[in-house]
PDB file of C-alpha atoms in Angstrom:
ATOM      1  CA  UNK A  29      -1.581 -42.684  95.604  1.00 59.00           C
ATOM      2  CA  UNK A  30      -0.099 -39.215  94.900  1.00 63.00           C
ATOM      3  CA  UNK A  31      -2.755 -37.458  97.177  1.00 75.00           C
ATOM      4  CA  UNK A  32      -1.919 -39.821  99.951  1.00 75.00           C
ATOM      5  CA  UNK A  33       1.879 -39.115  99.489  1.00 76.00           C
ATOM      6  CA  UNK A  34       1.230 -35.240  99.548  1.00 76.00           C
ATOM      7  CA  UNK A  35      -0.954 -35.401 102.676  1.00 71.00           C
ATOM      8  CA  UNK A  36       1.849 -37.515 104.322  1.00 67.00           C
ATOM      9  CA  UNK A  37       4.532 -35.038 103.232  1.00 70.00           C
ATOM     10  CA  UNK A  38       2.463 -32.059 104.685  1.00 69.00           C
ATOM     11  CA  UNK A  39       1.756 -33.979 107.902  1.00 63.00           C
ATOM     12  CA  UNK A  40       5.534 -34.663 108.492  1.00 67.00           C
ATOM     13  CA  UNK A  41       6.804 -31.257 107.308  1.00 72.00           C
ATOM     14  CA  UNK A  42       8.923 -29.558 109.872  1.00 74.00           C
ATOM     15  CA  UNK A  43      10.809 -26.394 109.398  1.00 81.00           C
ATOM     16  CA  UNK A  44      12.803 -27.247 112.648  1.00 82.00           C
ATOM     17  CA  UNK A  45      13.860 -30.519 111.025  1.00 82.00           C
ATOM     18  CA  UNK A  46      14.965 -28.953 107.689  1.00 86.00           C
ATOM     19  CA  UNK A  47      17.020 -26.455 109.701  1.00 89.00           C
ATOM     20  CA  UNK A  48      18.678 -29.191 111.598  1.00 90.00           C
ATOM     21  CA  UNK A  49      19.463 -31.168 108.388  1.00 89.00           C
ATOM     22  CA  UNK A  50      21.174 -28.058 107.142  1.00 93.00           C
ATOM     23  CA  UNK A  51      22.965 -27.141 110.240  1.00 94.00           C
ATOM     24  CA  UNK A  52      24.364 -30.900 110.301  1.00 92.00           C
ATOM     25  CA  UNK A  53      25.261 -30.442 106.632  1.00 93.00           C
ATOM     26  CA  UNK A  54      27.458 -27.375 107.493  1.00 95.00           C
ATOM     27  CA  UNK A  55      29.313 -29.574 110.123  1.00 94.00           C
ATOM     28  CA  UNK A  56      31.184 -30.736 107.090  1.00 93.00           C
ATOM     29  CA  UNK A  57      34.211 -28.582 106.187  1.00 94.00           C
ATOM     30  CA  UNK A  58      33.137 -26.391 103.210  1.00 95.00           C
ATOM     31  CA  UNK A  59      36.149 -27.332 101.034  1.00 95.00           C
ATOM     32  CA  UNK A  60      35.168 -31.002 101.504  1.00 93.00           C
ATOM     33  CA  UNK A  61      31.534 -30.131 100.339  1.00 95.00           C
ATOM     34  CA  UNK A  62      32.903 -28.389  97.338  1.00 97.00           C
ATOM     35  CA  UNK A  63      35.118 -31.336  96.580  1.00 95.00           C
ATOM     36  CA  UNK A  64      31.951 -33.530  96.544  1.00 94.00           C
ATOM     37  CA  UNK A  65      29.985 -31.058  94.211  1.00 96.00           C
ATOM     38  CA  UNK A  66      32.920 -31.049  91.866  1.00 97.00           C
ATOM     39  CA  UNK A  67      33.024 -34.784  91.667  1.00 95.00           C
ATOM     40  CA  UNK A  68      29.157 -34.928  91.376  1.00 95.00           C
ATOM     41  CA  UNK A  69      29.160 -32.626  88.459  1.00 97.00           C
ATOM     42  CA  UNK A  70      31.916 -34.566  86.761  1.00 96.00           C
ATOM     43  CA  UNK A  71      30.085 -37.726  87.239  1.00 96.00           C
ATOM     44  CA  UNK A  72      26.829 -36.251  85.670  1.00 97.00           C
ATOM     45  CA  UNK A  73      28.704 -34.807  82.876  1.00 97.00           C
ATOM     46  CA  UNK A  74      30.165 -38.333  81.950  1.00 96.00           C
ATOM     47  CA  UNK A  75      26.675 -39.753  82.338  1.00 96.00           C
ATOM     48  CA  UNK A  76      25.375 -37.577  79.473  1.00 95.00           C
ATOM     49  CA  UNK A  77      23.157 -35.313  81.744  1.00 96.00           C
ATOM     50  CA  UNK A  78      21.140 -32.589  80.132  1.00 96.00           C
ATOM     51  CA  UNK A  79      22.619 -29.062  80.258  1.00 97.00           C
ATOM     52  CA  UNK A  80      19.537 -27.915  82.164  1.00 97.00           C
ATOM     53  CA  UNK A  81      20.223 -30.349  84.999  1.00 97.00           C
ATOM     54  CA  UNK A  82      24.063 -29.514  85.025  1.00 97.00           C
ATOM     55  CA  UNK A  83      23.097 -25.811  85.245  1.00 97.00           C
ATOM     56  CA  UNK A  84      20.747 -26.424  88.065  1.00 97.00           C
ATOM     57  CA  UNK A  85      23.280 -28.595  89.983  1.00 97.00           C
ATOM     58  CA  UNK A  86      25.758 -25.799  89.414  1.00 97.00           C
ATOM     59  CA  UNK A  87      23.487 -23.159  91.043  1.00 97.00           C
ATOM     60  CA  UNK A  88      22.799 -25.502  93.935  1.00 97.00           C
ATOM     61  CA  UNK A  89      26.668 -25.929  94.478  1.00 97.00           C
ATOM     62  CA  UNK A  90      26.980 -22.156  94.659  1.00 97.00           C
ATOM     63  CA  UNK A  91      24.059 -21.715  97.137  1.00 97.00           C
ATOM     64  CA  UNK A  92      25.586 -24.420  99.327  1.00 97.00           C
ATOM     65  CA  UNK A  93      29.229 -23.426  99.485  1.00 97.00           C
ATOM     66  CA  UNK A  94      29.254 -19.821  98.074  1.00 97.00           C
ATOM     67  CA  UNK A  95      26.410 -17.877  99.657  1.00 97.00           C
ATOM     68  CA  UNK A  96      28.003 -15.744 102.654  1.00 97.00           C
ATOM     69  CA  UNK A  97      24.509 -14.172 103.077  1.00 96.00           C
ATOM     70  CA  UNK A  98      23.000 -17.388 104.282  1.00 96.00           C
ATOM     71  CA  UNK A  99      21.528 -16.871 107.627  1.00 94.00           C
ATOM     72  CA  UNK A 100      22.952 -18.894 110.499  1.00 93.00           C
ATOM     73  CA  UNK A 101      26.445 -19.557 108.933  1.00 96.00           C
ATOM     74  CA  UNK A 102      29.199 -20.176 111.265  1.00 95.00           C
ATOM     75  CA  UNK A 103      32.499 -18.342 110.892  1.00 95.00           C
ATOM     76  CA  UNK A 104      34.198 -21.245 108.944  1.00 95.00           C
ATOM     77  CA  UNK A 105      31.454 -21.465 106.444  1.00 96.00           C
ATOM     78  CA  UNK A 106      30.932 -17.712 106.124  1.00 97.00           C
ATOM     79  CA  UNK A 107      34.600 -17.064 105.553  1.00 96.00           C
ATOM     80  CA  UNK A 108      34.819 -19.835 102.909  1.00 97.00           C
ATOM     81  CA  UNK A 109      31.603 -18.638 101.125  1.00 97.00           C
ATOM     82  CA  UNK A 110      33.062 -15.048 101.023  1.00 97.00           C
ATOM     83  CA  UNK A 111      36.253 -16.669  99.289  1.00 96.00           C
ATOM     84  CA  UNK A 112      34.278 -18.957  96.838  1.00 97.00           C
ATOM     85  CA  UNK A 113      31.375 -16.942  95.741  1.00 97.00           C
ATOM     86  CA  UNK A 114      33.073 -14.820  92.917  1.00 97.00           C
ATOM     87  CA  UNK A 115      35.316 -17.512  91.620  1.00 97.00           C
ATOM     88  CA  UNK A 116      32.663 -20.271  91.655  1.00 97.00           C
ATOM     89  CA  UNK A 117      30.180 -17.869  90.011  1.00 97.00           C
ATOM     90  CA  UNK A 118      32.518 -17.150  87.084  1.00 97.00           C
ATOM     91  CA  UNK A 119      33.454 -20.832  86.817  1.00 97.00           C
ATOM     92  CA  UNK A 120      29.842 -21.821  86.140  1.00 97.00           C
ATOM     93  CA  UNK A 121      29.463 -19.201  83.456  1.00 95.00           C
ATOM     94  CA  UNK A 122      27.932 -16.391  85.576  1.00 95.00           C
ATOM     95  CA  UNK A 123      24.675 -16.248  87.667  1.00 94.00           C
ATOM     96  CA  UNK A 124      22.141 -15.989  84.845  1.00 96.00           C
ATOM     97  CA  UNK A 125      21.020 -19.514  83.948  1.00 95.00           C
ATOM     98  CA  UNK A 126      19.824 -18.503  80.386  1.00 95.00           C
ATOM     99  CA  UNK A 127      23.173 -17.134  79.402  1.00 95.00           C
ATOM    100  CA  UNK A 128      24.945 -20.211  80.915  1.00 95.00           C
ATOM    101  CA  UNK A 129      22.789 -22.503  78.659  1.00 95.00           C
ATOM    102  CA  UNK A 130      23.298 -20.232  75.743  1.00 95.00           C
ATOM    103  CA  UNK A 131      27.005 -21.391  75.721  1.00 93.00           C
ATOM    104  CA  UNK A 132      25.810 -24.970  75.229  1.00 93.00           C
ATOM    105  CA  UNK A 133      27.467 -28.209  75.795  1.00 95.00           C
ATOM    106  CA  UNK A 134      27.953 -27.745  79.677  1.00 97.00           C
ATOM    107  CA  UNK A 135      29.393 -31.281  79.904  1.00 96.00           C
ATOM    108  CA  UNK A 136      32.419 -30.282  77.914  1.00 96.00           C
ATOM    109  CA  UNK A 137      33.502 -27.225  79.945  1.00 97.00           C
ATOM    110  CA  UNK A 138      31.542 -26.886  83.128  1.00 97.00           C
ATOM    111  CA  UNK A 139      33.496 -29.699  85.273  1.00 97.00           C
ATOM    112  CA  UNK A 140      36.936 -28.568  84.190  1.00 97.00           C
ATOM    113  CA  UNK A 141      35.999 -24.935  84.976  1.00 97.00           C
ATOM    114  CA  UNK A 142      34.794 -25.725  88.450  1.00 97.00           C
ATOM    115  CA  UNK A 143      37.777 -28.048  89.174  1.00 97.00           C
ATOM    116  CA  UNK A 144      40.085 -25.154  88.246  1.00 97.00           C
ATOM    117  CA  UNK A 145      38.102 -22.717  90.397  1.00 97.00           C
ATOM    118  CA  UNK A 146      38.327 -25.333  93.245  1.00 97.00           C
ATOM    119  CA  UNK A 147      42.023 -25.619  93.125  1.00 97.00           C
ATOM    120  CA  UNK A 148      42.405 -21.866  93.550  1.00 96.00           C
ATOM    121  CA  UNK A 149      39.798 -21.457  96.282  1.00 97.00           C
ATOM    122  CA  UNK A 150      41.015 -24.388  98.318  1.00 96.00           C
ATOM    123  CA  UNK A 151      44.596 -23.318  97.959  1.00 96.00           C
ATOM    124  CA  UNK A 152      43.840 -19.879  99.423  1.00 95.00           C
ATOM    125  CA  UNK A 153      41.545 -21.408 102.012  1.00 94.00           C
ATOM    126  CA  UNK A 154      44.120 -23.943 103.403  1.00 93.00           C
ATOM    127  CA  UNK A 155      46.781 -21.160 103.644  1.00 92.00           C
ATOM    128  CA  UNK A 156      44.545 -19.027 105.973  1.00 89.00           C
ATOM    129  CA  UNK A 157      42.275 -21.752 107.637  1.00 88.00           C
ATOM    130  CA  UNK A 158      44.013 -25.018 107.220  1.00 84.00           C
ATOM    131  CA  UNK A 159      44.828 -25.396 110.809  1.00 85.00           C
ATOM    132  CA  UNK A 160      41.252 -25.528 111.658  1.00 83.00           C
ATOM    133  CA  UNK A 161      40.824 -29.149 110.678  1.00 82.00           C
ATOM    134  CA  UNK A 162      43.819 -30.118 112.808  1.00 84.00           C
ATOM    135  CA  UNK A 163      42.151 -29.125 115.955  1.00 88.00           C
ATOM    136  CA  UNK A 164      40.652 -32.016 118.061  1.00 90.00           C
ATOM    137  CA  UNK A 165      37.744 -29.933 119.219  1.00 92.00           C
ATOM    138  CA  UNK A 166      35.926 -26.958 117.925  1.00 93.00           C
ATOM    139  CA  UNK A 167      33.069 -24.940 118.882  1.00 95.00           C
ATOM    140  CA  UNK A 168      29.802 -26.181 117.143  1.00 95.00           C
ATOM    141  CA  UNK A 169      28.971 -22.504 116.189  1.00 95.00           C
ATOM    142  CA  UNK A 170      32.055 -22.229 114.113  1.00 95.00           C
ATOM    143  CA  UNK A 171      30.156 -24.262 111.572  1.00 96.00           C
ATOM    144  CA  UNK A 172      26.499 -23.206 112.177  1.00 96.00           C
ATOM    145  CA  UNK A 173      25.073 -20.531 114.501  1.00 95.00           C
ATOM    146  CA  UNK A 174      21.791 -22.576 114.516  1.00 94.00           C
ATOM    147  CA  UNK A 175      23.038 -24.988 117.086  1.00 93.00           C
ATOM    148  CA  UNK A 176      23.348 -22.107 119.542  1.00 90.00           C
ATOM    149  CA  UNK A 177      20.115 -20.401 118.755  1.00 87.00           C
ATOM    150  CA  UNK A 178      17.991 -23.570 118.771  1.00 85.00           C
ATOM    151  CA  UNK A 179      15.100 -23.610 120.966  1.00 80.00           C
ATOM    152  CA  UNK A 180      12.831 -26.652 121.552  1.00 75.00           C
ATOM    153  CA  UNK A 181       8.986 -26.124 121.264  1.00 66.00           C
ATOM    154  CA  UNK A 182       6.782 -25.814 124.226  1.00 59.00           C
ATOM    155  CA  UNK A 183       5.129 -29.158 124.731  1.00 52.00           C
ATOM    156  CA  UNK A 184       1.702 -29.263 123.321  1.00 47.00           C
ATOM    157  CA  UNK A 185       1.880 -25.943 121.681  1.00 42.00           C
ATOM    158  CA  UNK A 186       1.213 -27.424 118.031  1.00 41.00           C
ATOM    159  CA  UNK A 187      -0.348 -30.748 118.861  1.00 39.00           C
ATOM    160  CA  UNK A 188      -3.474 -32.085 117.373  1.00 36.00           C
ATOM    161  CA  UNK A 189      -6.191 -33.247 119.942  1.00 38.00           C
ATOM    162  CA  UNK A 190      -6.374 -37.032 119.952  1.00 37.00           C
ATOM    163  CA  UNK A 191      -3.349 -37.452 117.508  1.00 35.00           C
ATOM    164  CA  UNK A 192      -0.347 -37.785 119.860  1.00 39.00           C
ATOM    165  CA  UNK A 193       1.848 -38.726 116.909  1.00 38.00           C
ATOM    166  CA  UNK A 194       1.197 -35.246 115.407  1.00 38.00           C
ATOM    167  CA  UNK A 195       2.674 -33.440 118.465  1.00 39.00           C
ATOM    168  CA  UNK A 196       5.557 -30.795 118.192  1.00 43.00           C
ATOM    169  CA  UNK A 197       7.857 -33.835 117.762  1.00 40.00           C
ATOM    170  CA  UNK A 198       7.057 -33.508 114.063  1.00 43.00           C
ATOM    171  CA  UNK A 199       5.380 -30.237 113.680  1.00 49.00           C
ATOM    172  CA  UNK A 200       7.829 -27.900 115.325  1.00 60.00           C
ATOM    173  CA  UNK A 201      10.483 -29.840 117.213  1.00 77.00           C
ATOM    174  CA  UNK A 202      13.280 -32.162 116.290  1.00 86.00           C
ATOM    175  CA  UNK A 203      13.132 -35.697 117.376  1.00 85.00           C
ATOM    176  CA  UNK A 204      16.398 -37.338 118.663  1.00 87.00           C
ATOM    177  CA  UNK A 205      17.501 -39.448 115.603  1.00 84.00           C
ATOM    178  CA  UNK A 206      17.924 -43.216 115.974  1.00 76.00           C
ATOM    179  CA  UNK A 207      14.669 -43.963 117.652  1.00 80.00           C
ATOM    180  CA  UNK A 208      13.016 -45.827 114.736  1.00 77.00           C
ATOM    181  CA  UNK A 209      15.661 -48.710 114.528  1.00 67.00           C
ATOM    182  CA  UNK A 210      14.745 -51.025 117.510  1.00 67.00           C
ATOM    183  CA  UNK A 211      15.453 -54.608 116.400  1.00 63.00           C
ATOM    184  CA  UNK A 212      12.482 -56.392 117.976  1.00 68.00           C
ATOM    185  CA  UNK A 213       9.501 -53.887 118.628  1.00 75.00           C
ATOM    186  CA  UNK A 214       7.916 -51.190 116.550  1.00 80.00           C
ATOM    187  CA  UNK A 215       8.646 -47.584 117.500  1.00 78.00           C
ATOM    188  CA  UNK A 216       6.364 -45.805 120.080  1.00 79.00           C
ATOM    189  CA  UNK A 217       6.326 -42.187 118.763  1.00 80.00           C
ATOM    190  CA  UNK A 218       4.529 -40.998 121.806  1.00 80.00           C
ATOM    191  CA  UNK A 219       7.466 -41.644 123.912  1.00 84.00           C
ATOM    192  CA  UNK A 220      10.306 -40.381 121.680  1.00 86.00           C
ATOM    193  CA  UNK A 221      12.557 -37.909 123.158  1.00 88.00           C
ATOM    194  CA  UNK A 222      13.081 -34.607 121.384  1.00 88.00           C
ATOM    195  CA  UNK A 223      16.244 -32.551 121.248  1.00 91.00           C
ATOM    196  CA  UNK A 224      16.395 -29.769 123.631  1.00 90.00           C
ATOM    197  CA  UNK A 225      19.970 -28.632 123.230  1.00 91.00           C
ATOM    198  CA  UNK A 226      23.376 -29.485 121.996  1.00 94.00           C
ATOM    199  CA  UNK A 227      26.922 -29.705 123.692  1.00 94.00           C
ATOM    200  CA  UNK A 228      28.842 -26.479 122.571  1.00 95.00           C
ATOM    201  CA  UNK A 229      31.821 -28.367 121.192  1.00 95.00           C
ATOM    202  CA  UNK A 230      32.325 -31.225 118.722  1.00 94.00           C
ATOM    203  CA  UNK A 231      35.123 -33.642 118.520  1.00 93.00           C
ATOM    204  CA  UNK A 232      36.955 -33.916 115.069  1.00 91.00           C
ATOM    205  CA  UNK A 233      38.088 -37.575 113.875  1.00 87.00           C
ATOM    206  CA  UNK A 234      41.314 -37.600 111.997  1.00 80.00           C
ATOM    207  CA  UNK A 235      39.899 -39.553 108.848  1.00 77.00           C
ATOM    208  CA  UNK A 236      39.301 -38.530 105.224  1.00 77.00           C
ATOM    209  CA  UNK A 237      36.190 -36.482 105.705  1.00 79.00           C
ATOM    210  CA  UNK A 238      37.026 -35.300 109.240  1.00 86.00           C
ATOM    211  CA  UNK A 239      33.600 -36.447 110.717  1.00 87.00           C
ATOM    212  CA  UNK A 240      32.514 -34.741 113.915  1.00 90.00           C
ATOM    213  CA  UNK A 241      31.169 -36.101 117.042  1.00 91.00           C
ATOM    214  CA  UNK A 242      28.077 -34.114 118.006  1.00 91.00           C
ATOM    215  CA  UNK A 243      26.171 -34.611 121.348  1.00 93.00           C
ATOM    216  CA  UNK A 244      22.508 -33.722 121.546  1.00 92.00           C
ATOM    217  CA  UNK A 245      20.619 -33.313 124.740  1.00 93.00           C
ATOM    218  CA  UNK A 246      17.217 -35.057 124.941  1.00 92.00           C
ATOM    219  CA  UNK A 247      13.978 -34.079 126.580  1.00 90.00           C
ATOM    220  CA  UNK A 248      14.274 -37.340 128.638  1.00 90.00           C
ATOM    221  CA  UNK A 249      17.484 -36.099 130.258  1.00 91.00           C
ATOM    222  CA  UNK A 250      19.833 -38.168 128.088  1.00 93.00           C
ATOM    223  CA  UNK A 251      22.912 -37.388 126.056  1.00 93.00           C
ATOM    224  CA  UNK A 252      23.051 -38.764 122.539  1.00 90.00           C
ATOM    225  CA  UNK A 253      26.468 -38.826 120.563  1.00 88.00           C
ATOM    226  CA  UNK A 254      26.271 -38.903 116.754  1.00 85.00           C
ATOM    227  CA  UNK A 255      28.904 -38.931 114.144  1.00 82.00           C
ATOM    228  CA  UNK A 256      28.201 -36.138 111.663  1.00 84.00           C
ATOM    229  CA  UNK A 257      29.874 -37.172 108.332  1.00 79.00           C
ATOM    230  CA  UNK A 258      29.372 -35.354 105.149  1.00 78.00           C
ATOM    231  CA  UNK A 259      30.106 -35.726 101.403  1.00 72.00           C
ATOM    232  CA  UNK A 260      29.414 -39.466 101.573  1.00 72.00           C
ATOM    233  CA  UNK A 261      26.526 -41.766 101.229  1.00 72.00           C
ATOM    234  CA  UNK A 262      25.713 -42.801 104.879  1.00 74.00           C
ATOM    235  CA  UNK A 263      23.264 -45.416 104.274  1.00 78.00           C
ATOM    236  CA  UNK A 264      26.105 -48.128 104.335  1.00 79.00           C
ATOM    237  CA  UNK A 265      27.411 -46.713 107.661  1.00 77.00           C
ATOM    238  CA  UNK A 266      23.950 -46.916 108.855  1.00 78.00           C
ATOM    239  CA  UNK A 267      23.641 -50.612 107.927  1.00 83.00           C
ATOM    240  CA  UNK A 268      27.006 -51.419 109.642  1.00 85.00           C
ATOM    241  CA  UNK A 269      25.909 -49.714 112.863  1.00 81.00           C
ATOM    242  CA  UNK A 270      22.687 -51.771 112.957  1.00 81.00           C
ATOM    243  CA  UNK A 271      24.667 -54.860 112.533  1.00 87.00           C
ATOM    244  CA  UNK A 272      26.729 -53.943 115.340  1.00 86.00           C
ATOM    245  CA  UNK A 273      23.794 -53.123 117.486  1.00 83.00           C
ATOM    246  CA  UNK A 274      22.440 -56.711 116.536  1.00 85.00           C
ATOM    247  CA  UNK A 275      25.782 -58.192 117.595  1.00 87.00           C
ATOM    248  CA  UNK A 276      25.568 -56.170 120.875  1.00 86.00           C
ATOM    249  CA  UNK A 277      22.140 -57.704 121.498  1.00 84.00           C
ATOM    250  CA  UNK A 278      23.422 -61.149 120.894  1.00 87.00           C
ATOM    251  CA  UNK A 279      26.324 -60.635 123.388  1.00 88.00           C
ATOM    252  CA  UNK A 280      23.990 -59.325 126.071  1.00 85.00           C
ATOM    253  CA  UNK A 281      21.638 -62.228 125.602  1.00 87.00           C
ATOM    254  CA  UNK A 282      24.460 -64.843 126.168  1.00 86.00           C
ATOM    255  CA  UNK A 283      25.283 -65.399 129.908  1.00 88.00           C
ATOM    256  CA  UNK A 284      28.838 -65.866 129.400  1.00 88.00           C
ATOM    257  CA  UNK A 285      29.450 -62.823 127.396  1.00 87.00           C
ATOM    258  CA  UNK A 286      27.120 -60.796 129.508  1.00 84.00           C
ATOM    259  CA  UNK A 287      29.010 -61.775 132.623  1.00 85.00           C
ATOM    260  CA  UNK A 288      32.367 -60.675 131.146  1.00 88.00           C
ATOM    261  CA  UNK A 289      30.975 -57.445 129.995  1.00 86.00           C
ATOM    262  CA  UNK A 290      31.448 -58.093 126.321  1.00 86.00           C
ATOM    263  CA  UNK A 291      29.774 -55.132 124.285  1.00 84.00           C
ATOM    264  CA  UNK A 292      30.112 -53.370 120.949  1.00 81.00           C
ATOM    265  CA  UNK A 293      30.234 -49.662 121.152  1.00 79.00           C
ATOM    266  CA  UNK A 294      27.964 -48.091 118.695  1.00 75.00           C
ATOM    267  CA  UNK A 295      26.830 -44.790 117.404  1.00 68.00           C
ATOM    268  CA  UNK A 296      23.645 -43.929 115.868  1.00 66.00           C
ATOM    269  CA  UNK A 297      24.082 -42.935 112.177  1.00 69.00           C
ATOM    270  CA  UNK A 298      21.029 -41.292 110.700  1.00 70.00           C
ATOM    271  CA  UNK A 299      21.316 -40.495 106.860  1.00 70.00           C
ATOM    272  CA  UNK A 300      19.535 -37.075 106.672  1.00 70.00           C
ATOM    273  CA  UNK A 301      19.434 -37.082 102.835  1.00 64.00           C
ATOM    274  CA  UNK A 302      19.462 -39.605 100.118  1.00 52.00           C
TER     275      UNK A 302
END
């Protein structure tokens, strides 16, 4: 029931995990996130969404891409937020939700107003910083300072006696993503690696959303590469990667393909939000 869900939510609550999720979100170029928000508002407006929800989504958009005072922003995101805050705030009808709602019929004017502001913001942004997305590698702190300031918890500092699965892995630290997708056996949480750091640079892929390859260092001494891809629903990508891992397991189980070294190269794609 609800009480059980609330207890589970409290048990799994992790400020470090939430900060990690936000830092990965910031790896997406800010003008790409703004493009997603504009499309999301348009979709909601066409679906007949209420003014209250449209207004709340507009405020969330400004917090995401137009708040230069957010702690831990990297230079790229901070610069974009400085450029975007004023025009976006004007586009959504000001910072006061009550005055915005008093105008009424947000579905009629809000998406068009945001689209016009987006055109002006992105035009100015690309003139100044457009070359940033052409670089094959960038320092991860250009997107979020959190990656540089992250410190893993001290083992056992927040554990619960006799409950190994409530260790700092959940309460304070961040597990290496992808440890719950074994094909044949259930996960053993007690043995899961935690993130202890990150490589200082990310690789940029030249595709539509400019995904980044982020390498996390695990407490087991391993290096774990991940593709950070924003502004899209990654659940389909996750299913495709699972299919590739299943194919890889079949290749390894067959003597002929194993002898020839046939493998499928895979990445762990972990959707961090629905």
